[in-house]
Amino acid sequence: MSDSLPHRIAIVGATGAVGLEALAILAERAVSADRIGAFASPRSVGTTVPYADGHVPIQQITPDAWHAFDTAIFCVDAQTSRRLAPPALRAGVTVIDNSSAFRLDPRVPLVVPEINAELLDDRPTLVANPNCSTILLLTALEPIRRSFSIERITLSTYQAVSGAGLEAIAELRDQTRAALDAKPRAPRVFPHPCAFNVFPHESPRDEHGYTQEERKIIDESAKIWPAEIPISPTCVRVPVERAHSQAIVADLAEPITREQAEHALRIAPAVRLMTDSDPTPLQATGKDDILIGRVRIDPTDPRRLLLWVCADQLRKGAALNAIQIAEHLHRNRPTAAQPDRPAMPRNPSPHSLAST
Ligand SMILES: NC(=O)c1ccc[n+]([C@@H]2O[C@H](COP(=O)([O-])OP(=O)(O)OC[C@H]3O[C@@H](n4cnc5c(N)ncnc54)[C@H](OP(=O)(O)O)[C@@H]3O)[C@@H](O)[C@H]2O)c1
């Protein structure tokens, strides 16, 4: 039995790509099924989702249902999170939200435990999980940022279709089969065919032509890292089922050697340096670590570091990061010897957000 996690945990959006991964991670941590609540839309009530060696039923979300849980991991779209978080908070549930709903709210900590776990010390009741590409970029570069000052980042992403949810995986499979059979393949989830194709990230564009995904990386990184580092991202969807890849160029304040960069990456948590072979999304699939390879220093500029990164965005980029947050919060829970501390100003009180 795992006691590194809260006693009763609700997974909201348990039938989706992130929710199913959250359940798989809880099962790996030997959390017994009777401590889990699985919730989804009314469409799924009455069905079940796999859990450990069995299944758990999908329950209906009602105001009363929250009272049975200490913590809820929200794996739903932003609009649904905005609707469901206030009643959960009012019922005293700690909410860890995977959507973009609260990420830039100054009252809500945006946390990657390897970078800013100290924001959890005050036991916030609502914590936002960053965007998957943001988590992967920042976790990969954190060991470099801590030892060498980074002045600018240029990023190209190669994002798996599962970043757009379960339906997108079905679309890639259907279109691949159809293409091999020379049948028409109309896109439903994406604006373009995703099989045998690549295209700019499908999210809406702002007045500068940046996609929402690119804007999230810029804005969320500015909130998470203590000093803002300019980032120029280009986000691209590729016909990969699962695990995002990133080509990262980091311009540093001082020259760096490849040995120095590799040493910093080798001793860092959550990343695995690969020197004998190159990381691929298939290798990263189902793994907790962020795989980093092709560490190079630009021969024309010894301050420019180049990395190739592959990581499972459903794990460290979403469900795993959320569960790590739950584990940190659980470690910080009040005990009889350590009475409840007053919330610090940056943490939302359940009531301030309960009314949003
Ligand atoms: N996919 C990723 O790699 C990734 C990474 C980081 C963050 N995220 C974020 O995580 C969230 C979930 O993404 P996903 O990829 O898992 O999406 P998904 O596969 O499309 O799953 C969506 C989930 O939300 C549930 N849902 C939809 N409407 C609902 C409602 N009205 N009430 C309750 N539940 C509802 C769905 O339940 P039904 O099955 O009943 O419809 C399903 O369980 C999104 O905010 C996404 O941006 C995703």
mmCIF file of C-alpha atoms and ligand atoms in Angstrom, residues 13-18 40-41 43-44 61 75-77 80 83 98-99 132 162-163 165-166 313-314 317-318, ligand 1:
data_model
loop_
_atom_site.group_PDB
_atom_site.id
_atom_site.type_symbol
_atom_site.label_atom_id
_atom_site.label_comp_id
_atom_site.label_asym_id
_atom_site.label_seq_id
_atom_site.Cartn_x
_atom_site.Cartn_y
_atom_site.Cartn_z
ATOM 1 C CA GLY A 13 -11.371 13.010 -16.932
ATOM 2 C CA ALA A 14 -10.409 9.414 -16.173
ATOM 3 C CA THR A 15 -11.428 8.182 -19.645
ATOM 4 C CA GLY A 16 -9.039 10.539 -21.474
ATOM 5 C CA ALA A 17 -5.388 10.270 -22.480
ATOM 6 C CA VAL A 18 -4.040 12.056 -19.372
ATOM 7 C CA ALA A 40 -15.693 11.761 -16.595
ATOM 8 C CA SER A 41 -18.502 13.347 -18.596
ATOM 9 C CA ARG A 43 -21.496 10.169 -21.507
ATOM 10 C CA SER A 44 -19.145 7.797 -19.692
ATOM 11 C CA ILE A 61 -19.761 14.281 -10.785
ATOM 12 C CA CYS A 75 -7.568 15.903 -16.614
ATOM 13 C CA VAL A 76 -10.285 17.772 -18.503
ATOM 14 C CA ASP A 77 -10.442 20.775 -20.835
ATOM 15 C CA THR A 80 -14.684 22.060 -17.624
ATOM 16 C CA ARG A 83 -16.667 24.899 -13.903
ATOM 17 C CA ASN A 98 -3.815 19.777 -15.998
ATOM 18 C CA SER A 99 -5.649 22.310 -18.150
ATOM 19 C CA CYS A 132 3.416 19.585 -21.571
ATOM 20 C CA SER A 162 -1.772 12.279 -28.328
ATOM 21 C CA GLY A 163 -1.066 15.803 -27.071
ATOM 22 C CA GLY A 165 -6.187 13.710 -26.605
ATOM 23 C CA LEU A 166 -7.398 10.174 -27.209
ATOM 24 C CA GLN A 313 4.281 14.153 -22.585
ATOM 25 C CA LEU A 314 1.482 12.083 -21.026
ATOM 26 C CA GLY A 317 4.441 16.426 -19.343
ATOM 27 C CA ALA A 318 1.084 15.826 -17.613
HETATM 28 N N1 LIG B 1 -2.772 14.975 -23.937
HETATM 29 C C1 LIG B 1 -1.680 15.556 -23.441
HETATM 30 O O1 LIG B 1 -0.542 15.210 -23.815
HETATM 31 C C2 LIG B 1 -1.790 16.654 -22.437
HETATM 32 C C3 LIG B 1 -0.625 17.118 -21.833
HETATM 33 C C4 LIG B 1 -0.721 18.133 -20.869
HETATM 34 C C5 LIG B 1 -1.954 18.655 -20.553
HETATM 35 N N2 LIG B 1 -3.077 18.180 -21.171
HETATM 36 C C6 LIG B 1 -4.366 18.735 -20.772
HETATM 37 O O2 LIG B 1 -5.031 17.737 -20.009
HETATM 38 C C7 LIG B 1 -6.453 17.849 -20.201
HETATM 39 C C8 LIG B 1 -6.991 16.490 -20.692
HETATM 40 O O3 LIG B 1 -6.387 16.210 -21.950
HETATM 41 P P1 LIG B 1 -6.508 14.777 -22.652
HETATM 42 O O4 LIG B 1 -5.472 14.793 -23.718
HETATM 43 O O5 LIG B 1 -6.510 13.702 -21.653
HETATM 44 O O6 LIG B 1 -7.965 14.893 -23.344
HETATM 45 P P2 LIG B 1 -8.940 13.704 -23.812
HETATM 46 O O7 LIG B 1 -8.199 12.473 -24.127
HETATM 47 O O8 LIG B 1 -9.772 14.310 -24.874
HETATM 48 O O9 LIG B 1 -9.835 13.432 -22.510
HETATM 49 C C9 LIG B 1 -10.740 14.412 -22.037
HETATM 50 C C10 LIG B 1 -11.381 13.914 -20.756
HETATM 51 O O10 LIG B 1 -12.248 14.951 -20.273
HETATM 52 C C11 LIG B 1 -13.510 14.358 -19.976
HETATM 53 N N3 LIG B 1 -14.581 15.354 -20.118
HETATM 54 C C12 LIG B 1 -14.951 16.017 -21.220
HETATM 55 N N4 LIG B 1 -16.005 16.822 -20.960
HETATM 56 C C13 LIG B 1 -16.304 16.629 -19.659
HETATM 57 C C14 LIG B 1 -17.298 17.125 -18.779
HETATM 58 N N5 LIG B 1 -18.207 18.007 -19.208
HETATM 59 N N6 LIG B 1 -17.315 16.707 -17.496
HETATM 60 C C15 LIG B 1 -16.386 15.826 -17.041
HETATM 61 N N7 LIG B 1 -15.435 15.296 -17.822
HETATM 62 C C16 LIG B 1 -15.390 15.696 -19.119
HETATM 63 C C17 LIG B 1 -13.646 13.259 -21.002
HETATM 64 O O11 LIG B 1 -14.644 12.359 -20.576
HETATM 65 P P3 LIG B 1 -15.536 11.528 -21.655
HETATM 66 O O12 LIG B 1 -14.666 10.391 -22.116
HETATM 67 O O13 LIG B 1 -16.684 11.062 -20.845
HETATM 68 O O14 LIG B 1 -15.881 12.465 -22.763
HETATM 69 C C18 LIG B 1 -12.253 12.670 -20.931
HETATM 70 O O15 LIG B 1 -12.111 11.833 -19.814
HETATM 71 C C19 LIG B 1 -6.652 18.999 -21.202
HETATM 72 O O16 LIG B 1 -6.877 20.193 -20.483
HETATM 73 C C20 LIG B 1 -5.310 19.067 -21.923
HETATM 74 O O17 LIG B 1 -5.041 20.329 -22.449
HETATM 75 C C21 LIG B 1 -3.032 17.181 -22.107
#
